Short mmCIF file of C-alpha atoms and ligand atoms in Angstrom, two decimals:
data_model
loop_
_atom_site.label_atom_id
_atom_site.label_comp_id
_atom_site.label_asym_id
_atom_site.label_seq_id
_atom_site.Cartn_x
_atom_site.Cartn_y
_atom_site.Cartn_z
CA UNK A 218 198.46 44.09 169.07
CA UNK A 219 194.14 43.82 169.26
CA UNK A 220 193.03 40.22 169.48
CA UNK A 221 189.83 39.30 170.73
CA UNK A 222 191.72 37.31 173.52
CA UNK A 223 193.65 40.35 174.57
CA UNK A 224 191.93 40.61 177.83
CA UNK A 225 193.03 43.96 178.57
CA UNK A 226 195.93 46.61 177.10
CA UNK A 227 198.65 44.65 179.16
CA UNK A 228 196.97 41.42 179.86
CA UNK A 229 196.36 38.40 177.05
CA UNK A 230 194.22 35.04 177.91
CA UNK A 231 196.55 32.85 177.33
CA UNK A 232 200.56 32.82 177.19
CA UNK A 233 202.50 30.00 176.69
CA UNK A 234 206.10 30.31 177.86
CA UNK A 235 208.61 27.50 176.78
CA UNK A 236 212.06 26.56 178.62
CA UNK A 237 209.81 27.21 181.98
CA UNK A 238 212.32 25.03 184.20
CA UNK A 239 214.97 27.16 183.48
CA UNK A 240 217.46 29.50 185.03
CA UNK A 241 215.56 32.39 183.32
CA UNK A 242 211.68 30.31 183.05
CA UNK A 243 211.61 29.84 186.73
CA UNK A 244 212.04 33.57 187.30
CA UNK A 245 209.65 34.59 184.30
CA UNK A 246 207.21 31.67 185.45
CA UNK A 247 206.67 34.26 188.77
CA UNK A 248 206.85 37.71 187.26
CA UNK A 249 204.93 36.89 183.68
CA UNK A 250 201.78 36.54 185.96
CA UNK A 251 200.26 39.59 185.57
CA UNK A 252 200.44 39.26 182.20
CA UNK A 253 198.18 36.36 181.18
CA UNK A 254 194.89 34.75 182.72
CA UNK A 255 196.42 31.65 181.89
CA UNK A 256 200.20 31.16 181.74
CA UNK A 257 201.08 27.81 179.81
CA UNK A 258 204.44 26.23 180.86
CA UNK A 259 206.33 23.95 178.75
CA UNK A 260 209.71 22.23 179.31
CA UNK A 261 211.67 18.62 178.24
CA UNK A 262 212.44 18.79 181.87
CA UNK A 263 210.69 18.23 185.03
CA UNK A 264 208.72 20.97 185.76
CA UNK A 265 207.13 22.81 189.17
CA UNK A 266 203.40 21.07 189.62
CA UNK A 267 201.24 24.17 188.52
CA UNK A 268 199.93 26.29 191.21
CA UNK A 269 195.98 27.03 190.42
CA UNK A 270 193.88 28.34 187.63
CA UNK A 271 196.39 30.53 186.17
CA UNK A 272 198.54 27.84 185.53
CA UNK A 273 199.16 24.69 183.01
CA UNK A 274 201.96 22.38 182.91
CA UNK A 275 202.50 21.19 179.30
CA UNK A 276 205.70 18.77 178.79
CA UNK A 277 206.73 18.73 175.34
CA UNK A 278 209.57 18.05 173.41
CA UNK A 279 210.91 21.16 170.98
CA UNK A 280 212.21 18.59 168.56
CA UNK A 281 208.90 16.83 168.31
CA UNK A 282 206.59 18.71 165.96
CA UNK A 283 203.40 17.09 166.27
CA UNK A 284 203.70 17.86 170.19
CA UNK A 285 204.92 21.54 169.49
CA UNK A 286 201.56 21.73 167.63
CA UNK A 287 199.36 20.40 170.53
CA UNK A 288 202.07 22.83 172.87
CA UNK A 289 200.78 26.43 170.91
CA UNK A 290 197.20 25.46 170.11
CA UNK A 291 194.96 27.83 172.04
CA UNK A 292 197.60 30.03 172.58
CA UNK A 293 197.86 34.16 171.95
CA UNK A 294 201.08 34.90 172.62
CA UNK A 295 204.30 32.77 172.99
CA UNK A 296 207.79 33.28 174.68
CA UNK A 297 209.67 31.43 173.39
CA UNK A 298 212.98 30.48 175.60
CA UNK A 299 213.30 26.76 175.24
CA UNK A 300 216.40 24.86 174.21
CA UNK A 301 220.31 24.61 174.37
CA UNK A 302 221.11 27.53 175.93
CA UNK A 303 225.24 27.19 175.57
CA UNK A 304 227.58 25.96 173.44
CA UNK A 305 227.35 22.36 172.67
CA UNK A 306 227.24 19.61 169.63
CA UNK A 307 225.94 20.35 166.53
CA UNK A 308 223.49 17.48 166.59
CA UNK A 309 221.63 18.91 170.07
CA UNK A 310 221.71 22.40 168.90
CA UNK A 311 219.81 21.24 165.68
CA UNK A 312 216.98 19.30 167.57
CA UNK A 313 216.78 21.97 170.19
CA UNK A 314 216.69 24.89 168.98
CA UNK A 315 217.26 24.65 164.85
CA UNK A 316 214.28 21.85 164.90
CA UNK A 317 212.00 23.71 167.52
CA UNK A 318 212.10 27.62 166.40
CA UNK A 319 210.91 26.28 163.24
CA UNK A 320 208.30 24.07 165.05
CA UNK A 321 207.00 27.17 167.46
CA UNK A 322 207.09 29.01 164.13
CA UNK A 323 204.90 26.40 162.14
CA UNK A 324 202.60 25.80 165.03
CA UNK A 325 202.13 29.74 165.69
CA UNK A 326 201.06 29.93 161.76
CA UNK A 327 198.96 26.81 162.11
CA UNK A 328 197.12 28.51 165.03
CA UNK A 329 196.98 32.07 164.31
CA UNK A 330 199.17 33.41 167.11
CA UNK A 331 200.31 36.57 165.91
CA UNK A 332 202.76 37.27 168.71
CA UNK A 333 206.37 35.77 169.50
CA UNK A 334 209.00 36.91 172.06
CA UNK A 335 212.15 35.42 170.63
CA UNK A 336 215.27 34.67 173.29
CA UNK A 337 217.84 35.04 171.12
CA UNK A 338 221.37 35.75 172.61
CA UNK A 339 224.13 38.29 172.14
CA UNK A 340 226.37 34.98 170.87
CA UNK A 341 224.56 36.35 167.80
CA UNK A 342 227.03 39.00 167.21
CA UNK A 343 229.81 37.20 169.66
CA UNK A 344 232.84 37.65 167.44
CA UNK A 345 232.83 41.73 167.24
CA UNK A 346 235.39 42.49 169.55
CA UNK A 347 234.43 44.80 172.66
CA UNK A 348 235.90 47.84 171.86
CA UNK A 349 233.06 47.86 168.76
CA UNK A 350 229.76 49.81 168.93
CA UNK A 351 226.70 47.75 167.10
CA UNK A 352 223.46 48.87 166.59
CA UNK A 353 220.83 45.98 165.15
CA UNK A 354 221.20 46.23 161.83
CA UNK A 355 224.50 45.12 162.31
CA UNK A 356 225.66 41.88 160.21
CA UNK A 357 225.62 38.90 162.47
CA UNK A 358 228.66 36.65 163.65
CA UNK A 359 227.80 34.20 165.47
CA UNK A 360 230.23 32.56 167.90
CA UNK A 361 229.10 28.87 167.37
CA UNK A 362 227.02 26.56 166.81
CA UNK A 363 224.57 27.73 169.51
CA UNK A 364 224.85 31.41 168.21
CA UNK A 365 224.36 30.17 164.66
CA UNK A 366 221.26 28.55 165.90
CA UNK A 367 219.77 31.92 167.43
CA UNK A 368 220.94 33.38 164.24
CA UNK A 369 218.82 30.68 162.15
CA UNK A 370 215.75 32.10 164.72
CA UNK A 371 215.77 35.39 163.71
CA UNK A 372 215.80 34.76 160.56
CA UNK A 373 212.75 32.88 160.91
CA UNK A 374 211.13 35.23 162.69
CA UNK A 375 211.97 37.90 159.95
CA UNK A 376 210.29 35.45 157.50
CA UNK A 377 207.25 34.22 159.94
CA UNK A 378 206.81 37.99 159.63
CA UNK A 379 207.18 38.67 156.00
CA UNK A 380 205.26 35.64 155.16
CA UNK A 381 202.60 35.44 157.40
CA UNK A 382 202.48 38.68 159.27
CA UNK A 383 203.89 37.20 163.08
CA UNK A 384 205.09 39.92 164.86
CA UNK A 385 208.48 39.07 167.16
CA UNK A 386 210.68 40.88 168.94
CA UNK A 387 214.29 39.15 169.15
CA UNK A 388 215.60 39.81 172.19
CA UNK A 389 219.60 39.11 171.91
CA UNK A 390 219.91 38.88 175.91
CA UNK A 391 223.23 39.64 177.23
CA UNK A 392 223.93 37.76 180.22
CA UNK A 393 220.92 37.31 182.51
CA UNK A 394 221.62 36.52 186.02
CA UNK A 395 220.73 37.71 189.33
CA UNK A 396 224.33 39.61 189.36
CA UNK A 397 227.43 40.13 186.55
CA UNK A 398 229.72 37.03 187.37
CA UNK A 399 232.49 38.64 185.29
CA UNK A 400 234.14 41.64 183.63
CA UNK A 401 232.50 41.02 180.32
CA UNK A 402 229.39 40.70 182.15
CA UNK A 403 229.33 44.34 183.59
CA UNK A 404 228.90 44.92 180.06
CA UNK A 405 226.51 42.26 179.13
CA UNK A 406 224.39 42.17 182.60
CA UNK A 407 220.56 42.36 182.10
CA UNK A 408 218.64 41.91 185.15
CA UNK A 409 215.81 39.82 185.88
CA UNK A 410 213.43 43.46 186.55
CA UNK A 411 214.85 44.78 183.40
CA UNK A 412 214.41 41.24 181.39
CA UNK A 413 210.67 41.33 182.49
CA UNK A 414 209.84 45.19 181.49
CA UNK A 415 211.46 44.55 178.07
CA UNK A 416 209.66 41.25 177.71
CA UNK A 417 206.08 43.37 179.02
CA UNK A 418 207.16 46.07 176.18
CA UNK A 419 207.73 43.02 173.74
CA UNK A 420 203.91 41.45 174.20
CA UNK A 421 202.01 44.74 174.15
CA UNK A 422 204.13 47.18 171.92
CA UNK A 423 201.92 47.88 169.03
CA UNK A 424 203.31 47.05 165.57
CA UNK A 425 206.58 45.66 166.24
CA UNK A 426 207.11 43.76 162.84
CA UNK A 427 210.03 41.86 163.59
CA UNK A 428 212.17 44.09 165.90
CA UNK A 429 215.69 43.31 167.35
CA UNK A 430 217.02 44.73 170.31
CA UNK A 431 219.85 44.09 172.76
CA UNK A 432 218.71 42.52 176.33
CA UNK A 433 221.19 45.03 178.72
CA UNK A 434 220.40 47.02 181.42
CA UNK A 435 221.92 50.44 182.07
CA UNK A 436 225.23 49.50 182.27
CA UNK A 437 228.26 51.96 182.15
CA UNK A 438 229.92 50.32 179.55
CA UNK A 439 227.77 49.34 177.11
CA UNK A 440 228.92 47.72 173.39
CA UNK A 441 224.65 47.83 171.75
CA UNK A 442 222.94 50.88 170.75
CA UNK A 443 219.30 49.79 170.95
CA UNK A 444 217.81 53.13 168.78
CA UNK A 445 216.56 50.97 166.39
CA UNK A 446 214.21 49.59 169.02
CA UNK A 447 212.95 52.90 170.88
CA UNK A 448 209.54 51.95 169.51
CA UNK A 449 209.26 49.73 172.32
CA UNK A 450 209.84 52.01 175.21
CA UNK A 451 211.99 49.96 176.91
CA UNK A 452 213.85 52.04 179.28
CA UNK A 453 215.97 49.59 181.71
CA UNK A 454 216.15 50.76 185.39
CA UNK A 455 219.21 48.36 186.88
CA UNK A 456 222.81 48.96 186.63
CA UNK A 457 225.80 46.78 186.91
CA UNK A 458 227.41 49.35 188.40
CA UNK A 459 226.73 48.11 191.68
CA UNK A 460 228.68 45.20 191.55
CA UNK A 461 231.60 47.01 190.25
CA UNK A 462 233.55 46.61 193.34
CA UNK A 463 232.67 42.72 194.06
CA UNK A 464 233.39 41.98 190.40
CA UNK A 465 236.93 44.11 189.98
CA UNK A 466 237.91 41.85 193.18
CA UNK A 467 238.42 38.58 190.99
CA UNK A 468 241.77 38.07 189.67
CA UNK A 469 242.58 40.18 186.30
CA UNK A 470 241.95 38.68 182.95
CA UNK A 471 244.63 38.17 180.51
CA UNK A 472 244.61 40.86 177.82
CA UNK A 473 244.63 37.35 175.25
CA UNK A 474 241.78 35.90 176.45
CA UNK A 475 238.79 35.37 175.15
CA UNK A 476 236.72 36.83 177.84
CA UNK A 477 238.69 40.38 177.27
CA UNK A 478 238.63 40.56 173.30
CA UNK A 479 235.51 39.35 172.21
CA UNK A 480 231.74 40.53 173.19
CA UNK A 481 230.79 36.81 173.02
CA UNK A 482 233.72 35.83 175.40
CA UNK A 483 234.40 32.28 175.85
CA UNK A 484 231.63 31.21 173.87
CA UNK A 485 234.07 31.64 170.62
CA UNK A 486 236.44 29.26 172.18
CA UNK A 487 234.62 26.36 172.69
CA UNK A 488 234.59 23.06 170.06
CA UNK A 489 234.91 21.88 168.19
CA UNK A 490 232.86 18.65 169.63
CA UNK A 491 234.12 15.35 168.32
CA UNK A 492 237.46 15.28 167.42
CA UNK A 493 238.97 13.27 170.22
P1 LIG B 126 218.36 27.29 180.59
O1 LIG B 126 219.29 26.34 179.94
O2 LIG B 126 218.39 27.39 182.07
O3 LIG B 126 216.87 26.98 180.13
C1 LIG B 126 216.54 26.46 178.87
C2 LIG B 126 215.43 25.45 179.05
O4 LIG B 126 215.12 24.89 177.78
C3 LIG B 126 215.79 24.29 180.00
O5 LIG B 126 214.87 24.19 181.06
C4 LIG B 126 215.77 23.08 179.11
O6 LIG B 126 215.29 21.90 179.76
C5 LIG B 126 214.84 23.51 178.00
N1 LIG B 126 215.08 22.71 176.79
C6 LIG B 126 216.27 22.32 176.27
N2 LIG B 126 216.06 21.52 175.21
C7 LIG B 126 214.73 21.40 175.06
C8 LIG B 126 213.91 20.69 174.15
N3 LIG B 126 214.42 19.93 173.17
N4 LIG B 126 212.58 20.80 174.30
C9 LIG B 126 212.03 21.55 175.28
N5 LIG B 126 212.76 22.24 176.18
C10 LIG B 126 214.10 22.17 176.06
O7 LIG B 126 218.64 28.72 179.93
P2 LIG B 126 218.22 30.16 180.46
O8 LIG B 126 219.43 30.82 180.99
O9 LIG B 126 216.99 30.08 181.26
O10 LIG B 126 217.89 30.89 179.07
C11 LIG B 126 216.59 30.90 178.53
C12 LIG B 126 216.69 31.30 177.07
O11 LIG B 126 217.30 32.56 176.97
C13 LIG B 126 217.50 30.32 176.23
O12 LIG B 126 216.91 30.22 174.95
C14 LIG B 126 218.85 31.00 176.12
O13 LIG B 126 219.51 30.63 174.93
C15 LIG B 126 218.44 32.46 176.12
N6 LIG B 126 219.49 33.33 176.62
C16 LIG B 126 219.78 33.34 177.96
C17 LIG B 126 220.77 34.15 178.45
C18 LIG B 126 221.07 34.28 179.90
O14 LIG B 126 221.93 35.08 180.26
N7 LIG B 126 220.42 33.55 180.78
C19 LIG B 126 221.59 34.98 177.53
C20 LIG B 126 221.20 34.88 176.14
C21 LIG B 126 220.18 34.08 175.72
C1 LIG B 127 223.94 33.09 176.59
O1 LIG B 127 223.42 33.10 175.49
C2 LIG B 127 223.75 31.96 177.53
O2 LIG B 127 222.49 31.36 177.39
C3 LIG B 127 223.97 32.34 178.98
O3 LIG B 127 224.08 31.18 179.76
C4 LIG B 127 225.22 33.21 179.13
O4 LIG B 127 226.34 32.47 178.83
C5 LIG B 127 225.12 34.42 178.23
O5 LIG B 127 224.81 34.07 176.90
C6 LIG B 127 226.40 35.26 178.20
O6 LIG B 127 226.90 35.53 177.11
O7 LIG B 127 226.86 35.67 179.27
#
């Protein structure tokens, strides 16, 4: 990418980063730093009061366009990680995250951003079952309502891209936490080093069009071939493998559970909402 407010090769004036209060914001919020003069953080939710110059708090509603707008003006990059981030109702999944990748998408074409990292989520692809090998052209099957909504975001991306020219890369992050808490997660585990390279790789890569690939760190038992993505140089240096032993401790999963058949695990269990 060569914008005239790409300060240097790996540093942009202005990012804004969305779902900032979160599990995965607050750790990004810290290591995006180098990144950007000027970090913009946006959540619905209460968020840290910002620290100095390289810093701006921005509330702001997903759902809402008109503030989405406001949110990406003056912006040269976005990552985009706002919104429902598990299972839940139709209706909040809509607003969320159905409502507001549209609305970053519409605001970044308004404003001439020409750069989006998309958090999009392995529930993307949650009903293959584990013992299948996917690369990213796979055909997606989404494990709910909150997969069909990450599902609806890359396809806006591909069209953003198409359209209008926005680059994205679609990261379908596994499971994202400072450790596996599972079985299924010594599959899925990214950490939060390896989330931040392949988000680095995702601003700066040259020519990414609108490129998919599998948020996972070097994990022995992997289910995603990310060839498709090599262009981006991501090359993940954490391993699950070191919590083999702590997670192998917890009590065996049943052969028909969810957790052991699918690569989305529980997630294609839960709902419907409602029926009660
Ligand atoms: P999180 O739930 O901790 O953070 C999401 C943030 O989005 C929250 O702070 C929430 O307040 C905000 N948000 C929700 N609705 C909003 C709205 N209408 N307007 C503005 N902000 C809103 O989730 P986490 O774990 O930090 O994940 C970040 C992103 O990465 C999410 O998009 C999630 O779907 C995706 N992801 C995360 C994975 C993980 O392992 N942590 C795995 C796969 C995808
Ligand atoms: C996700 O998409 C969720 O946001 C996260 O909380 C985890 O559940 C993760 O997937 C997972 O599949 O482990």
């Amino acid at each position: 990418m060569s914008t005239s407010s790409q300060v240097s090769n790996n540093k942009l004036h202005r990012i804004l980063l969305t779902g900032a209060a979160g599990g995965l914001g607050k750790v990004l919020r810290e290591r995006l730093r180098p990144y950007a003069e000027i970090l913009r953080l946006s959540d619905i939710a209460a968020l840290a009061r910002s620290e100095g110059a390289h810093e701006e708090t921005v509330p702001c509603d997903l759902s809402d366009k008109a503030a989405v707008h406001a949110l990406v003006e003056g912006c040269d990059a976005i990552v985009h990680l706002g919104g429902v981030s598990v299972e839940r109702p139709f209706e909040e999944i809509l607003e969320a995250n159905i409502k507001g990748v549209f609305h970053i998408y519409e605001a970044a074409r308004r404003h001439g951003v020409k750069r989006v990292v998309f958090a999009s989520s392995n529930h993307v692809i949650g009903f293959y079952k584990q013992d299948e090998r996917l690369d990213a052209g796979v055909a997606r099957r989404p494990d709910g309502y909150y997969g069909l909504s990450k599902s609806f975001g890359e396809d806006v991306a591909q069209f953003y891209f198409d359209r209008y020219g926005i680059e994205t890369v679609s990261i379908r992050i596994g499971s994202s936490f400072p450790e596996p808490l599972n079985r299924r997660m010594m599959s899925t585990w990214l950490s939060y080093r390896d989330l931040t390279a392949l988000i680095e790789k995702s601003l700066f890569t040259p020519d990414v069009k609108h490129t998919v690939v599998y948020g996972m760190s070097a994990n022995r038992d992997v289910w995603w071939d990310n060839s498709a993505a090599a262009h981006l140089g991501f090359v993940p240096q954490d391993t699950s493998e070191v919590f083999r032993d702590k997670v192998e401790a917890q009590p065996p999963v049943a052969p028909t559970d969810p957790n052991a058949i699918y690569q989305g695990g529980a997630f294609t269990a839960q709902g419907p909402f409602g029926d009660q």
